[in-house]
């Protein structure tokens, strides 16, 4: 097949994927380029899903909750392939690999000129943690990612606005550890939106009952050091 990155005919290998956690129906295969040693695309029921494609039905620049199988596959590509391999997380910035989402997690993609350029996920209130059997007491932003070439364009702040619009009357959690980049976004946002200083919480899923901490209090302590 023709590899879009190599721009020539190459040898490829197909790997069967199990995306039942995303409720993706049908046959899903990952295609890797053997000659170039990199990921190419995902094939969903004979449809090629390429994260670099422009999709004509997504030309409005906005956050949209994923609903179609194609969009779920695009989220999988961004979270499990592009992020770890091309924008490798850095431990010194409190970035980490993302575990697969749970069945009831809310997943939203950021569309820019027909391309999926980022995502964020939310654990809804009441979501059970398998290891502890505790439940999330508020909607909690669990993961967030913008492709490196689309950063510094305000998409991170848009995540906060989109979550607030989705849960207008609720406190909002952010999974611990909060990355350095997200913490900077939160600081800038809370500096100018005082009404949310008592509504944003840092939450550790290993011990929800005692781990809640107001993000604004944490930010103030950081400034005092």
Short mmCIF file of C-alpha atoms in Angstrom, two decimals:
data_model
loop_
_atom_site.label_atom_id
_atom_site.label_comp_id
_atom_site.label_asym_id
_atom_site.label_seq_id
_atom_site.Cartn_x
_atom_site.Cartn_y
_atom_site.Cartn_z
CA UNK A 1 0.00 0.00 0.00
CA UNK A 2 0.97 3.65 -0.31
CA UNK A 3 2.14 5.12 3.01
CA UNK A 4 1.17 8.78 3.32
CA UNK A 5 4.24 9.53 5.44
CA UNK A 6 6.74 7.67 3.25
CA UNK A 7 4.97 8.79 0.03
CA UNK A 8 5.66 5.45 -1.59
CA UNK A 9 4.51 1.86 -1.68
CA UNK A 10 5.61 0.05 1.48
CA UNK A 11 5.18 -3.19 3.38
CA UNK A 12 2.56 -3.00 6.12
CA UNK A 13 1.29 -5.08 9.00
CA UNK A 14 -2.29 -5.10 10.31
CA UNK A 15 -3.04 -5.50 14.02
CA UNK A 16 -6.54 -6.32 15.24
CA UNK A 17 -7.86 -3.84 17.80
CA UNK A 18 -10.42 -4.35 20.54
CA UNK A 19 -12.31 -1.09 21.08
CA UNK A 20 -15.28 -2.49 22.94
CA UNK A 21 -14.67 -0.03 25.77
CA UNK A 22 -15.59 2.68 23.22
CA UNK A 23 -18.57 0.69 21.94
CA UNK A 24 -17.05 0.62 18.46
CA UNK A 25 -18.85 -1.93 16.33
CA UNK A 26 -17.33 -4.08 13.61
CA UNK A 27 -13.82 -4.93 12.49
CA UNK A 28 -11.06 -2.53 13.57
CA UNK A 29 -7.42 -2.93 12.48
CA UNK A 30 -4.35 -0.79 13.05
CA UNK A 31 -2.01 -0.45 10.06
CA UNK A 32 1.72 0.03 10.63
CA UNK A 33 4.39 0.72 8.03
CA UNK A 34 7.13 -1.92 8.33
CA UNK A 35 9.61 -0.13 6.08
CA UNK A 36 9.27 3.20 7.88
CA UNK A 37 8.63 1.70 11.33
CA UNK A 38 5.64 3.90 12.13
CA UNK A 39 1.86 3.99 12.44
CA UNK A 40 -0.16 4.70 9.28
CA UNK A 41 -3.90 4.61 10.02
CA UNK A 42 -6.78 2.52 11.32
CA UNK A 43 -9.22 0.62 9.13
CA UNK A 44 -12.78 0.44 10.44
CA UNK A 45 -15.03 -1.89 8.45
CA UNK A 46 -13.08 -1.14 5.24
CA UNK A 47 -13.05 2.62 5.91
CA UNK A 48 -9.61 4.19 6.34
CA UNK A 49 -9.48 6.45 9.41
CA UNK A 50 -6.54 8.88 9.16
CA UNK A 51 -6.05 11.40 11.97
CA UNK A 52 -4.54 13.84 9.45
CA UNK A 53 -7.55 13.72 7.11
CA UNK A 54 -9.94 16.62 6.71
CA UNK A 55 -13.52 15.47 7.34
CA UNK A 56 -16.10 17.55 5.51
CA UNK A 57 -18.80 16.95 8.13
CA UNK A 58 -16.61 18.49 10.86
CA UNK A 59 -15.68 21.86 9.36
CA UNK A 60 -17.08 23.86 12.30
CA UNK A 61 -14.22 24.75 14.64
CA UNK A 62 -15.53 23.60 18.02
CA UNK A 63 -15.55 20.90 20.70
CA UNK A 64 -17.95 18.07 19.95
CA UNK A 65 -18.78 15.01 22.03
CA UNK A 66 -17.88 11.84 20.14
CA UNK A 67 -20.81 9.78 18.93
CA UNK A 68 -19.89 8.02 15.69
CA UNK A 69 -17.58 5.01 15.50
CA UNK A 70 -15.24 7.02 13.26
CA UNK A 71 -14.86 9.77 15.85
CA UNK A 72 -14.26 7.18 18.58
CA UNK A 73 -11.47 5.68 16.46
CA UNK A 74 -9.97 9.16 15.97
CA UNK A 75 -9.98 9.60 19.74
CA UNK A 76 -8.26 6.23 20.13
CA UNK A 77 -5.57 7.25 17.61
CA UNK A 78 -4.93 10.57 19.38
CA UNK A 79 -4.89 9.17 22.93
CA UNK A 80 -3.14 5.82 22.41
CA UNK A 81 -0.88 6.43 19.40
CA UNK A 82 -0.22 10.10 18.58
CA UNK A 83 0.13 11.33 22.17
CA UNK A 84 2.50 8.61 23.48
CA UNK A 85 4.57 8.33 20.29
CA UNK A 86 4.75 11.84 18.83
CA UNK A 87 4.15 14.09 21.86
CA UNK A 88 5.73 11.80 24.41
CA UNK A 89 4.57 12.66 27.95
CA UNK A 90 7.19 14.08 30.30
CA UNK A 91 7.22 12.99 33.94
CA UNK A 92 8.91 16.25 34.99
CA UNK A 93 5.81 18.09 33.74
CA UNK A 94 3.47 15.63 35.50
CA UNK A 95 2.35 14.20 32.17
CA UNK A 96 1.52 10.52 31.91
CA UNK A 97 0.18 7.91 29.52
CA UNK A 98 -3.59 7.63 29.37
CA UNK A 99 -5.42 4.46 30.28
CA UNK A 100 -8.30 3.44 28.00
CA UNK A 101 -11.52 5.24 28.89
CA UNK A 102 -14.39 3.56 30.70
CA UNK A 103 -17.61 2.83 28.86
CA UNK A 104 -19.50 5.79 30.36
CA UNK A 105 -16.76 8.42 30.15
CA UNK A 106 -17.64 11.54 28.20
CA UNK A 107 -15.21 12.10 25.32
CA UNK A 108 -15.00 15.33 23.32
CA UNK A 109 -12.85 16.11 20.28
CA UNK A 110 -11.63 19.55 19.21
CA UNK A 111 -12.20 20.06 15.49
CA UNK A 112 -10.14 22.61 13.57
CA UNK A 113 -10.75 23.02 9.84
CA UNK A 114 -12.02 19.47 9.60
CA UNK A 115 -9.21 17.84 11.58
CA UNK A 116 -9.37 16.30 15.05
CA UNK A 117 -6.58 18.14 16.90
CA UNK A 118 -7.23 17.29 20.54
CA UNK A 119 -9.55 15.77 23.12
CA UNK A 120 -10.62 15.78 26.73
CA UNK A 121 -12.48 13.19 28.77
CA UNK A 122 -14.73 13.48 31.81
CA UNK A 123 -15.64 10.97 34.50
CA UNK A 124 -19.35 11.62 35.20
CA UNK A 125 -20.60 11.93 38.76
CA UNK A 126 -21.22 8.47 40.17
CA UNK A 127 -18.58 6.69 38.08
CA UNK A 128 -17.24 3.79 40.12
CA UNK A 129 -13.52 3.22 40.58
CA UNK A 130 -12.90 -0.50 40.11
CA UNK A 131 -9.98 -0.74 42.56
CA UNK A 132 -11.62 1.03 45.50
CA UNK A 133 -15.35 0.86 44.71
CA UNK A 134 -15.58 4.58 45.50
CA UNK A 135 -17.58 6.83 43.19
CA UNK A 136 -16.74 10.22 41.74
CA UNK A 137 -18.65 12.88 43.63
CA UNK A 138 -18.49 15.45 40.82
CA UNK A 139 -17.81 15.46 37.06
CA UNK A 140 -14.03 15.16 36.76
CA UNK A 141 -11.81 16.08 33.83
CA UNK A 142 -9.66 12.98 33.60
CA UNK A 143 -7.52 13.56 30.50
CA UNK A 144 -6.81 16.44 28.12
CA UNK A 145 -4.53 16.70 25.12
CA UNK A 146 -3.88 19.07 22.21
CA UNK A 147 -1.51 18.08 19.42
CA UNK A 148 1.76 20.02 19.80
CA UNK A 149 1.37 21.90 16.51
CA UNK A 150 -1.99 23.30 17.66
CA UNK A 151 -0.98 24.47 21.14
CA UNK A 152 -0.92 28.07 22.39
CA UNK A 153 -4.13 28.84 20.51
CA UNK A 154 -6.50 28.91 23.49
CA UNK A 155 -7.83 25.37 23.16
CA UNK A 156 -6.85 24.53 26.74
CA UNK A 157 -8.93 27.40 28.11
CA UNK A 158 -11.76 26.27 25.84
CA UNK A 159 -11.77 22.95 27.68
CA UNK A 160 -12.62 24.75 30.92
CA UNK A 161 -15.36 26.78 29.23
CA UNK A 162 -16.81 23.69 27.56
CA UNK A 163 -16.89 21.71 30.82
CA UNK A 164 -18.53 24.60 32.66
CA UNK A 165 -21.18 24.88 29.94
CA UNK A 166 -21.82 21.13 30.17
CA UNK A 167 -22.08 21.15 33.99
CA UNK A 168 -23.21 24.72 34.78
CA UNK A 169 -24.35 24.15 38.36
CA UNK A 170 -21.79 21.64 39.59
CA UNK A 171 -18.34 21.67 41.11
CA UNK A 172 -15.75 20.28 38.70
CA UNK A 173 -12.86 17.96 39.48
CA UNK A 174 -9.51 17.52 37.75
CA UNK A 175 -7.70 14.20 38.07
CA UNK A 176 -4.41 14.22 39.96
CA UNK A 177 -1.70 14.77 38.92
CA UNK A 178 -2.61 17.91 37.01
CA UNK A 179 0.01 18.56 34.34
CA UNK A 180 2.11 21.71 34.51
CA UNK A 181 0.51 23.06 31.34
CA UNK A 182 -3.04 22.53 32.61
CA UNK A 183 -2.12 24.05 35.96
CA UNK A 184 -0.94 27.20 34.16
CA UNK A 185 -4.23 27.34 32.26
CA UNK A 186 -6.18 26.92 35.48
CA UNK A 187 -4.17 29.66 37.17
CA UNK A 188 -4.80 32.15 34.37
CA UNK A 189 -8.49 31.23 34.27
CA UNK A 190 -9.05 31.48 38.02
CA UNK A 191 -7.17 34.77 38.26
CA UNK A 192 -9.84 36.35 36.06
CA UNK A 193 -12.88 34.24 37.04
CA UNK A 194 -13.18 34.51 40.81
CA UNK A 195 -16.58 32.83 40.79
CA UNK A 196 -14.96 29.47 40.03
CA UNK A 197 -12.25 29.55 42.70
CA UNK A 198 -14.40 27.49 45.08
CA UNK A 199 -15.65 25.12 42.38
CA UNK A 200 -12.52 23.58 40.85
CA UNK A 201 -11.02 20.63 42.74
CA UNK A 202 -8.00 18.38 42.35
CA UNK A 203 -9.03 14.75 42.91
CA UNK A 204 -7.02 11.54 43.23
CA UNK A 205 -8.95 8.47 42.11
CA UNK A 206 -7.07 6.25 44.56
CA UNK A 207 -8.76 7.92 47.55
CA UNK A 208 -11.53 10.28 46.53
CA UNK A 209 -12.91 10.57 50.03
CA UNK A 210 -9.91 12.44 51.47
CA UNK A 211 -8.01 13.68 48.42
CA UNK A 212 -10.14 16.63 47.34
CA UNK A 213 -8.22 19.89 47.35
CA UNK A 214 -9.29 23.26 46.05
CA UNK A 215 -7.08 24.07 43.09
CA UNK A 216 -7.14 27.76 43.96
CA UNK A 217 -5.72 27.01 47.44
CA UNK A 218 -2.96 24.95 45.86
CA UNK A 219 -2.14 27.76 43.43
CA UNK A 220 -1.94 30.30 46.25
CA UNK A 221 0.46 28.06 48.19
CA UNK A 222 2.66 27.78 45.11
CA UNK A 223 2.79 31.56 44.76
CA UNK A 224 3.77 31.96 48.44
CA UNK A 225 6.76 29.58 48.14
#
